[in-house]
XYZ file of C-alpha atoms in Angstrom:
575
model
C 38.456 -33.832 18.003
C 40.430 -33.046 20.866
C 38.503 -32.930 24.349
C 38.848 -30.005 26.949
C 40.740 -30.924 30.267
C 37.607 -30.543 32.233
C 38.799 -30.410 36.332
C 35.473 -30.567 37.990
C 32.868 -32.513 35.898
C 30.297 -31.389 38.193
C 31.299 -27.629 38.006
C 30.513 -28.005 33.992
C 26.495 -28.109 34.033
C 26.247 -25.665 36.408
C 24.273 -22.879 34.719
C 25.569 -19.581 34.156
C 24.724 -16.439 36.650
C 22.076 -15.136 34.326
C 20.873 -18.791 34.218
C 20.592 -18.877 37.873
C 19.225 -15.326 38.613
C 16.438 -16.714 36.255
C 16.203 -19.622 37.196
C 15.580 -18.308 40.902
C 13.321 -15.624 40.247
C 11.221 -18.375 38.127
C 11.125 -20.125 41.669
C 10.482 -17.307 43.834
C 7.741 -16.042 41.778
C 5.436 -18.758 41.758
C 6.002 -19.421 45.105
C 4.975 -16.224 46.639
C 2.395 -15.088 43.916
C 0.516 -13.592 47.175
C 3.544 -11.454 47.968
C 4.175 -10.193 44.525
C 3.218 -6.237 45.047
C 5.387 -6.278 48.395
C 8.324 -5.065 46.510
C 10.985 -4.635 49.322
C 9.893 -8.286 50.808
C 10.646 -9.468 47.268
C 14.167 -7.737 46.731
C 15.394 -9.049 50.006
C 13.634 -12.415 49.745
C 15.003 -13.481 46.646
C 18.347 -12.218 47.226
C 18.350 -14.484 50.004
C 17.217 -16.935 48.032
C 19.881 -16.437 45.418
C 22.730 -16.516 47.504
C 21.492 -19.699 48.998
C 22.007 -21.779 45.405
C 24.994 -19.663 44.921
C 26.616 -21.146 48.488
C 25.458 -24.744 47.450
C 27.134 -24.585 43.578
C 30.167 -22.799 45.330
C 31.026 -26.030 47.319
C 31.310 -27.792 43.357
C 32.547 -24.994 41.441
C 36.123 -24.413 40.536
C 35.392 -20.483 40.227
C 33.818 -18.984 43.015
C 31.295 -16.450 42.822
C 30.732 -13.314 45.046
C 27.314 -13.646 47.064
C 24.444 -11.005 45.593
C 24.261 -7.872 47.595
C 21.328 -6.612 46.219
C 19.220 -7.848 43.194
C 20.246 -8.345 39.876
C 18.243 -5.823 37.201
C 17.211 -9.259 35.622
C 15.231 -10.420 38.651
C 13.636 -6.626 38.963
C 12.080 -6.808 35.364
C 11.414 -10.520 35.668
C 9.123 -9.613 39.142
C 7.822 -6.447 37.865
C 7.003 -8.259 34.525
C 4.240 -10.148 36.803
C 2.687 -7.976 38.898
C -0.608 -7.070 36.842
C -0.469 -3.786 37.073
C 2.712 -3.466 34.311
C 1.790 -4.113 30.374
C 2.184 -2.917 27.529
C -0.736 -0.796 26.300
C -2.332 -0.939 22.708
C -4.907 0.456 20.956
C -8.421 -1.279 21.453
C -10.476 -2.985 18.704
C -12.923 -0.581 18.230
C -15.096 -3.930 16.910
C -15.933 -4.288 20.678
C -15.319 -8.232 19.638
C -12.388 -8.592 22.029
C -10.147 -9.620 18.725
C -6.627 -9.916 20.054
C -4.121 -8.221 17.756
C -1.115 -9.861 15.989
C 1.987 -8.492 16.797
C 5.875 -8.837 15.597
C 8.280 -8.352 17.997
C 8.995 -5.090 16.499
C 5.566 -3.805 17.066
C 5.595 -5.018 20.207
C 8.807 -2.984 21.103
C 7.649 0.131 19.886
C 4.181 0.110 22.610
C 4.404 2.367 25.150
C 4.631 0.736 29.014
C 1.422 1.534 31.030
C 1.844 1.374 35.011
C -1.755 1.312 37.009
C -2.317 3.439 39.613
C -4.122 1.739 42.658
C -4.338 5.008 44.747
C -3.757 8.544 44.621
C -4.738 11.302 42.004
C -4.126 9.148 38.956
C -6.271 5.874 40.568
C -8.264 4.260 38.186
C -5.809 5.128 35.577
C -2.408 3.070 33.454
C 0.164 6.206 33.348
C 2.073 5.894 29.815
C 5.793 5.990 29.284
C 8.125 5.310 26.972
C 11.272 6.402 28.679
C 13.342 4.360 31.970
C 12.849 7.602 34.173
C 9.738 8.723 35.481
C 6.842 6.404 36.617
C 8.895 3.407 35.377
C 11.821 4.364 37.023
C 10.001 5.277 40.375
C 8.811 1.666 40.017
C 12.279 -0.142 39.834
C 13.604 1.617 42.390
C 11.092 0.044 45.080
C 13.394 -3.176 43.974
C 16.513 -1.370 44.019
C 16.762 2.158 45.264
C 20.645 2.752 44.037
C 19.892 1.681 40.925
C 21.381 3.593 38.237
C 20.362 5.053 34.818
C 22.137 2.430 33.058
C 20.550 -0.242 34.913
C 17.184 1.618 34.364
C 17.939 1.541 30.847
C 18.742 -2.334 30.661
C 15.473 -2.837 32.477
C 13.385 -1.166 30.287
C 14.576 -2.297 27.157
C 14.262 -6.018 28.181
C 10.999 -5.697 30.174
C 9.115 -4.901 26.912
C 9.922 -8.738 25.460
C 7.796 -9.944 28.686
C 5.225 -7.564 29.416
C 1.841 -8.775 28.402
C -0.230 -6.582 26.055
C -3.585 -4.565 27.602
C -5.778 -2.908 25.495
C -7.171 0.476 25.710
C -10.892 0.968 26.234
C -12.942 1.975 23.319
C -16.669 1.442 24.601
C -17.660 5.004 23.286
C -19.535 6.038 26.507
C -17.307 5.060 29.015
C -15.509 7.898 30.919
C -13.414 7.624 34.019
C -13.885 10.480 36.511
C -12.008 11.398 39.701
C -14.271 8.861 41.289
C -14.939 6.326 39.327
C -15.853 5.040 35.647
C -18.889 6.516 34.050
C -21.262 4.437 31.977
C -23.030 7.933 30.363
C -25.264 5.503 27.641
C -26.650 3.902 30.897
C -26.162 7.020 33.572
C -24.669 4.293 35.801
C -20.979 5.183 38.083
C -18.882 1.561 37.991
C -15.635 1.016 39.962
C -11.995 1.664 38.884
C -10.655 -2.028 37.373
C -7.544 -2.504 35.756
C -9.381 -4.021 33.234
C -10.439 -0.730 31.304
C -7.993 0.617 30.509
C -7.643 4.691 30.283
C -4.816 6.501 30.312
C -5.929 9.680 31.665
C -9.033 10.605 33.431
C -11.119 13.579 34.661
C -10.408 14.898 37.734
C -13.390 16.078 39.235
C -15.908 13.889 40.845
C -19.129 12.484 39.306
C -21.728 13.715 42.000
C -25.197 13.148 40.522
C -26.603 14.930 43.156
C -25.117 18.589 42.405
C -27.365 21.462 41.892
C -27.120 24.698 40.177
C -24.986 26.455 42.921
C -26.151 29.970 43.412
C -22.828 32.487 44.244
C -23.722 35.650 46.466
C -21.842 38.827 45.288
C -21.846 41.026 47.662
C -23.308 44.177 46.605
C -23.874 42.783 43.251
C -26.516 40.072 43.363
C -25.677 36.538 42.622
C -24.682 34.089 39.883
C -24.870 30.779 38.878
C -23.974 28.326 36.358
C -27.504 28.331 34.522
C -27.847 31.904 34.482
C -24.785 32.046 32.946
C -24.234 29.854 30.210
C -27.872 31.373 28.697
C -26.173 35.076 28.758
C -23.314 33.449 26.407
C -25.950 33.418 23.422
C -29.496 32.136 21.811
C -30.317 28.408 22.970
C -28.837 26.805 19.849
C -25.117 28.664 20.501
C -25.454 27.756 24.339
C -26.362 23.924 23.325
C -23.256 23.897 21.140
C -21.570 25.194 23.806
C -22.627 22.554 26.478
C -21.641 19.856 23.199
C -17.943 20.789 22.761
C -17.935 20.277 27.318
C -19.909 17.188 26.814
C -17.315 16.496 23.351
C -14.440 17.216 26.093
C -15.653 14.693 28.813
C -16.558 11.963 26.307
C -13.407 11.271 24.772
C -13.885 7.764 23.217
C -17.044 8.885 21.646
C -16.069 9.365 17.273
C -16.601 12.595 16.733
C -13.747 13.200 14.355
C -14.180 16.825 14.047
C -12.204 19.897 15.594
C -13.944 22.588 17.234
C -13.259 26.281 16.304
C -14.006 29.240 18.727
C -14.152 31.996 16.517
C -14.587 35.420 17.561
C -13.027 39.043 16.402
C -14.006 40.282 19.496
C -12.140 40.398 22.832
C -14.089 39.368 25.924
C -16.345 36.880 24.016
C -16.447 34.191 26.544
C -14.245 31.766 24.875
C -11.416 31.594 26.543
C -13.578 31.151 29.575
C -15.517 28.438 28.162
C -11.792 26.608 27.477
C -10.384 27.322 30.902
C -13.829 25.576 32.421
C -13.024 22.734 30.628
C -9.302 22.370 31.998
C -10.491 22.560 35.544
C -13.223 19.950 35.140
C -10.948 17.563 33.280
C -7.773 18.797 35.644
C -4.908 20.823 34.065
C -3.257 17.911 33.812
C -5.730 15.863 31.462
C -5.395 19.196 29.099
C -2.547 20.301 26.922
C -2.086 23.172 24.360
C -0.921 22.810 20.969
C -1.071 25.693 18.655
C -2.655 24.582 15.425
C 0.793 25.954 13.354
C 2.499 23.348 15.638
C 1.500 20.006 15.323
C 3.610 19.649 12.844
C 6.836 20.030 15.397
C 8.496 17.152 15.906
C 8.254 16.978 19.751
C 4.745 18.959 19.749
C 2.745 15.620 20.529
C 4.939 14.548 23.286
C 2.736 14.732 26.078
C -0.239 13.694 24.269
C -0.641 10.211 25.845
C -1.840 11.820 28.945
C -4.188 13.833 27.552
C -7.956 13.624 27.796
C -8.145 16.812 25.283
C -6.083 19.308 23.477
C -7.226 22.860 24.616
C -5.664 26.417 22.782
C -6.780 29.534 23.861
C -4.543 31.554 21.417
C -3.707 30.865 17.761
C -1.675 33.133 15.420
C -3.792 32.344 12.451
C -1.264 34.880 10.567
C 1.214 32.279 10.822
C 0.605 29.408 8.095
C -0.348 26.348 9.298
C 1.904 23.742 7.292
C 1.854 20.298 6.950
C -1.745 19.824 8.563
C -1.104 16.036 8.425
C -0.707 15.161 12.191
C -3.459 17.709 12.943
C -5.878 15.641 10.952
C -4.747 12.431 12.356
C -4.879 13.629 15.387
C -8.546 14.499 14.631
C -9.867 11.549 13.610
C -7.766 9.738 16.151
C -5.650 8.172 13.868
C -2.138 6.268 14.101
C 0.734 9.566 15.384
C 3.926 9.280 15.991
C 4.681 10.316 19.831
C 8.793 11.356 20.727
C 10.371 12.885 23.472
C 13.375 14.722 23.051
C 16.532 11.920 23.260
C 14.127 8.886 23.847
C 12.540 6.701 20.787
C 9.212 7.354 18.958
C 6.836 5.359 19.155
C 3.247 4.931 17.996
C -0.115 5.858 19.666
C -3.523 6.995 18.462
C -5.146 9.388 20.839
C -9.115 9.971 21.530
C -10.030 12.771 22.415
C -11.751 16.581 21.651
C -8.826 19.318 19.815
C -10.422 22.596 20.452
C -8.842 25.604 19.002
C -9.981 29.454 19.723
C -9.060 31.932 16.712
C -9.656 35.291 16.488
C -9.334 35.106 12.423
C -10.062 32.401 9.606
C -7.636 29.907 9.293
C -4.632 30.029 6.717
C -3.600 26.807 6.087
C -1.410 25.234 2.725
C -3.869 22.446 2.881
C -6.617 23.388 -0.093
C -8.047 20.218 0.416
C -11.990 19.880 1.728
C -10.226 16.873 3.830
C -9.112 19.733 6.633
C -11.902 21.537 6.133
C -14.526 19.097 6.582
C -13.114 17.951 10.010
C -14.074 21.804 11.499
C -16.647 22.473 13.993
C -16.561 26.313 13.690
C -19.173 28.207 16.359
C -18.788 31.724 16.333
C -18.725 33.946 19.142
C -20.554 36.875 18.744
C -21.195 38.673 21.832
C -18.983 40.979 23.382
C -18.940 40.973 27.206
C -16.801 44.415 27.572
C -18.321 46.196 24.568
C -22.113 45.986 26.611
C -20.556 46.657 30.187
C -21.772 43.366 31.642
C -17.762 42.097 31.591
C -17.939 39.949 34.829
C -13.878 38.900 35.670
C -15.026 36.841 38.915
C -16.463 34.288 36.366
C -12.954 33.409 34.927
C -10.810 34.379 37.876
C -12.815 32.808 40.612
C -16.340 30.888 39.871
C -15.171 28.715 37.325
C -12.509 26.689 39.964
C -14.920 26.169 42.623
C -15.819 22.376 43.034
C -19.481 22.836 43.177
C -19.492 24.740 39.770
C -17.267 22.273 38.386
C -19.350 18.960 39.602
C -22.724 20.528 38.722
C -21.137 20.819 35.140
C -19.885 17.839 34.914
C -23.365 16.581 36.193
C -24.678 18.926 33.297
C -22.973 17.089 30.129
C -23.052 13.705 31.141
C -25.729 12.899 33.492
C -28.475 15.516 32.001
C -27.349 15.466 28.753
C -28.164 12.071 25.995
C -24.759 10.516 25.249
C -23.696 12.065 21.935
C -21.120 11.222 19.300
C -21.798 13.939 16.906
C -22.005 17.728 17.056
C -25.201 19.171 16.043
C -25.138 21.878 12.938
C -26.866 25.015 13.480
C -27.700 27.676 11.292
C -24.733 29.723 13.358
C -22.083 27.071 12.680
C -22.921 26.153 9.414
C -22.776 29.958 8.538
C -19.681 30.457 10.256
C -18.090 26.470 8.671
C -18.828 28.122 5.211
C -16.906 31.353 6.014
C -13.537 29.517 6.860
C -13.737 27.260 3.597
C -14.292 30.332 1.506
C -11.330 31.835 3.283
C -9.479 29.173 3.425
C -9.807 27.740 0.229
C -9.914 30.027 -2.797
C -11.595 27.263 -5.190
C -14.522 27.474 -3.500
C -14.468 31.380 -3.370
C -13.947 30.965 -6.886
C -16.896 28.531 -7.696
C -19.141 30.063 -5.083
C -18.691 33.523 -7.988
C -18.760 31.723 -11.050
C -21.383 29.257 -10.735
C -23.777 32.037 -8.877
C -23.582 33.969 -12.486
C -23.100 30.766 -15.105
C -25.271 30.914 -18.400
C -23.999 27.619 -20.296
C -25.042 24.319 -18.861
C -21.714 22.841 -19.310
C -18.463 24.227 -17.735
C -15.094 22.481 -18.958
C -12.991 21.247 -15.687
C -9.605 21.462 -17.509
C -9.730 23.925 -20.006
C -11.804 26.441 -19.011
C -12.807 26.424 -14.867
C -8.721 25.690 -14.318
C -7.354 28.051 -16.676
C -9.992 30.404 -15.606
C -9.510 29.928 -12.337
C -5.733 30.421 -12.341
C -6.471 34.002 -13.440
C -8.979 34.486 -10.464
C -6.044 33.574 -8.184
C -3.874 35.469 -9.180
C -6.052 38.484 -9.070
C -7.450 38.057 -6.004
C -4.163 37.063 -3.893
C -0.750 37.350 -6.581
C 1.413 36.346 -3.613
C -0.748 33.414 -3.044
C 0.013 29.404 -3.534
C -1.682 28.288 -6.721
C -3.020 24.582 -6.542
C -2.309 22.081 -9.261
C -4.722 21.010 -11.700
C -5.550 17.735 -9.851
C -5.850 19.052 -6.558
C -8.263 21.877 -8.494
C -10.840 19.064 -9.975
C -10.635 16.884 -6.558
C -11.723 20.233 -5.025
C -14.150 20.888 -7.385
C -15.847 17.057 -6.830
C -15.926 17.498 -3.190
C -17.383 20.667 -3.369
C -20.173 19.188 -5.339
C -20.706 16.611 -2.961
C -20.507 18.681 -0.877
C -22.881 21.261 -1.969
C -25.348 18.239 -2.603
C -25.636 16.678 0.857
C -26.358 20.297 2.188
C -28.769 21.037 -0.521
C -30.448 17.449 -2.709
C -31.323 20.258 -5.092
C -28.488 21.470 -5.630
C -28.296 22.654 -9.580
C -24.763 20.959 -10.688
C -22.981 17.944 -11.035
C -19.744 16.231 -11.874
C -19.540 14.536 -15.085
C -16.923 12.897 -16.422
C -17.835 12.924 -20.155
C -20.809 14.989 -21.627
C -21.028 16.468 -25.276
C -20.664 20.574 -26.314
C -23.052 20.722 -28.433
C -25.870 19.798 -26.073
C -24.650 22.139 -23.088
C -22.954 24.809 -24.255
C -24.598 27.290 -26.406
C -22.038 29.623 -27.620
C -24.648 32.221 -28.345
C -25.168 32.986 -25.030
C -23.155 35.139 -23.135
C -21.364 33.139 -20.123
C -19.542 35.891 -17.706
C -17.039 33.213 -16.959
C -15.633 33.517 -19.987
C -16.331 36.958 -20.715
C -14.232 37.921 -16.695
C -11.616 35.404 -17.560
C -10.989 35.039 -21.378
C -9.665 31.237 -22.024
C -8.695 30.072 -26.047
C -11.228 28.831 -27.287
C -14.269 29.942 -25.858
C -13.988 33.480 -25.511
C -12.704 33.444 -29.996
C -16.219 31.248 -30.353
C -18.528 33.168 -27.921
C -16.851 36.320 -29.620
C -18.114 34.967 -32.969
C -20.960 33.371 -32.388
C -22.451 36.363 -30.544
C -21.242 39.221 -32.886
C -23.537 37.334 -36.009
C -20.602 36.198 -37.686
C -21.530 33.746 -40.543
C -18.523 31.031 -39.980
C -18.229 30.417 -36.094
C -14.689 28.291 -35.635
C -15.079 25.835 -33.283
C -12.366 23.580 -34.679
C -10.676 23.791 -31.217
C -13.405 23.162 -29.371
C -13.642 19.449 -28.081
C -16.472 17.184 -28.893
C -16.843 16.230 -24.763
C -15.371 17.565 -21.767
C -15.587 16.503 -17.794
C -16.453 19.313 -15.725
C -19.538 20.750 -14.080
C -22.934 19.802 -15.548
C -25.923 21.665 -14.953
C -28.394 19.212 -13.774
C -31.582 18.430 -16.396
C -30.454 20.863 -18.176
C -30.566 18.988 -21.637
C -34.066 17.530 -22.842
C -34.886 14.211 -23.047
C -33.731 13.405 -26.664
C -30.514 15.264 -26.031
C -29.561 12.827 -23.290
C -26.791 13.739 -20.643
C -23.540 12.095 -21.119
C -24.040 11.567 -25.029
């Protein structure tokens, strides 16, 4: 093989630019680890450093090259790869086990870059991004103030292959306020630390001295907090009130439920309730998302700085499609987070979605799935209806800091650590109102089963085909569900049914014979409302006396709804 004419042998292992600027910043690095957060002392200092090897290979090299002035984008991300307070951020293992997780490179590329904030309002707290500009770009420009969006773009893209991973808290009962990290399980305050990692926090300090502050009015008497929350409604509406706050503050804690303000009327106290619980988190811990909107493909985008999602207004007229996200979002499941003209990328958020509606919800999903993730409390009371409407509350009370501490105070000092909203009689009512609203099966079932005779009802071929009839009756414009979707609703509403009630007089079965349930002599209003080949031919018969009854068509077993003991003991129940 013929050999290259090589000029300078000892210009030909000199290492390339990129080699050097590594090779350099390699050097620099773990020789002023103490120095690594001075970010101008590092720029200049390695520069220096840089064009000192550069002088030295110069003297050897055939080509010369130009003397840094200012640092290479390589060097920026290498230094801000080590700093501590740059990583990628993860979600936790909710094991508490401290399992590391297993990631491709892929995965790793698609995290989200947390920077943590030492000082200011965010201290105590890794701000997420997923985009050069913004924190991260306010961070390389410490190193390099004219740097440019290209370079910012270089940077952030080959940052991510260095950053180490940090994973997001998940002890349930840890909450960081504006001054400090709260421990509610043990009612103990512990210091900011890198080390827990939240990505938002609540802005309003922890002060477990605050009292109930009593407001003069002049010419009006006073107010207060106490006072004022027992107005709203009996004691088990204001303790579900002082729940969804507590739900708001404690956002690690599984509640996997949404709550529902419901109220027809205006001046209910909801939407002060909501706008309490944006200035004790901080308006900027707090976003809206209209309910009909999660499905939006940018809707999510500022979720990762979130502590809670809080909606005064929802057009409930407007169907809510694609409820997907919503219930992922719920039950803090994987989402997919993008910002218009950057990359998605994946992130699972914790925290309370409260909606306000001043209707039932329309939604395509006839599912119990949605439905059993609802936390409806009504609203019942009507502030401008009785006279007693009191605008200082909303306008002025609620945004002064000794309200909002002694609140705080309220949920997670007073208050047990929950992780669970508590059913009353008023939101179980109200719960049972939206599914009948929202999904016409149970409506349906709720009619039917109130007024059933036989002790066997046919899923397939007599509630369906019944029940298509019913639908079409009651809403003809309406979406009609398909036969699967109609028997997984009808299980679940069993179950249902049966963990609110043990008694509960039907079951599912999958296989149970005619001739022991269904007595065709009997009149069954089911069939007799919605006529549905065969029955309706065979009650006919059998309950006009005629001699031959035809019940050729009529299967030997069905699935459907069983009434429970209904058949005696030599009968059996699935036979």
């Amino acid at each position: 093989m013929k050999q290259k004419n090589i000029s300078n042998p000892q210009a030909s292992v000199l290492p390339t630019l990129s080699q050097q600027y590594v090779r350099d910043t390699e050097a620099f690095i773990q020789s002023n680890s103490s120095y690594l957060m001075d970010e101008a002392f590092c720029a200049s200092s390695l520069v220096d450093n840089i064009n000192v090897n550069l002088s030295l290979q110069n003297a050897v090299r055939d080509n010369k090259q130009a003397l840094l002035k200012d640092i290479p984008i390589v060097s920026v991300v290498m230094l801000m790869a080590v700093r501590g307070d740059v990583a990628l951020i993860a979600g936790g293992d909710k094991s508490l086990s401290n399992r590391k997780k297993a990631l491709t490179t892929e995965q790793r590329s698609n995290l989200p870059i947390g920077i943590y904030q030492e000082d200011g309002d965010n201290e105590g707290v890794w701000e997420i991004t997923n985009q050069p500009l913004g924190v991260f770009g306010n961070l390389l420009t410490r190193y390099k103030p004219n740097a440019t969006i290209r370079e910012k773009r270089e940077a952030f893209a080959l940052i991510k292959t260095m950053l180490p991973i940090r994973e997001k808290c998940v002890v349930p009962y840890y909450v960081p306020v504006n001054n400090g990290i709260m421990d509610v399980l043990n009612k103990k305050l512990l210091s900011f630390s890198p080390d827990l990692v939240f990505t938002a926090k609540i802005h309003t300090n922890l002060n477990f001295a605050a009292t109930n502050p009593v407001i003069q009015i002049p010419g009006k008497g006073t107010w207060d907090v106490d006072s004022w929350l027992n107005s709203l409604g009996s004691p088990s509406f204001v303790f579900s009130i002082k729940e969804v706050i507590q739900a708001a503050c404690l956002p690690l804690a599984p509640r996997n439920k949404m709550a529902i303000f419901y109220s027809e009327n205006g001046c209910s106290g909801k939407g002060t309730i909501c706008q309490t619980i944006r200035n004790i988190l901080g308006e900027e811990s707090t976003i809206s998302i209209p309910i009909n909107e999660f499905s939006s493909r940018f809707a999510l985008a500022n979720l990762p700085n979130a502590l809670a999602i809080v909606t005064d207004e929802n057009d409930v007229n407007s169907f809510s499609k694609g409820m997907g996200v919503l219930k992922s979002v719920i039950t803090s499941d994987v989402c997919s987070i993008e910002r218009k003209g950057y990359d998605s990328y994946s992130y699972r958020f914790n925290g309370l979605v409260l909606q306000c509606v001043n209707d039932k919800i329309r939604s395509d999903d006839k599912s119990f799935s949605f439905l059993r993730r609802l936390h409806v409390i009504p609203f019942e009371h009507s502030f401008a209806k009785d006279g007693n409407e009191n605008k200082l509350i909303k306008e002025y009370f609620i945004h002064r800091t000794d309200v909002l501490e002694y609140i705080l105070k309220m949920v997670l000092v007073d208050m047990a650590y929950r992780d669970s909203f508590t059913e009353t009689a008023e939101t179980k009512a109200a719960l049972q109102g939206f599914i009948s609203a929202t999904n016409n099966v149970v409506a349906f079932l709720d009619e039917v089963l109130a007024e059933a005779q036989w002790d066997l009802l046919p899923a397939t071929d007599l509630l369906y085909e019944s029940y298509k009839q019913y639908a079409k009756k009651v809403s003809p414009s309406g979406n009609l569900i398909g036969r699967n979707d109609f028997i997984a609703s009808i299980k679940e509403y069993v179950d249902t049914k049966t963990r609110e009630n043990p008694n509960f007089e039907w079951e599912w079965t999958d296989s149970t014979r005619t001739d022991n349930y269904i007595d065709f002599s009997v009149h069954e209003p089911l069939v007799e409302n919605y006529p549905v080949e065969p029955f309706n031919r065979v009650m006919y018969q059998a309950t006009h006396g005629y001699a031959c009854v035809d019940t050729d068509k009529v299967k030997d077993k069905y699935s459907g709804l069983k009434r429970r003991k209904a058949a005696s003991p030599s009968q059996g129940t699935n036979n």
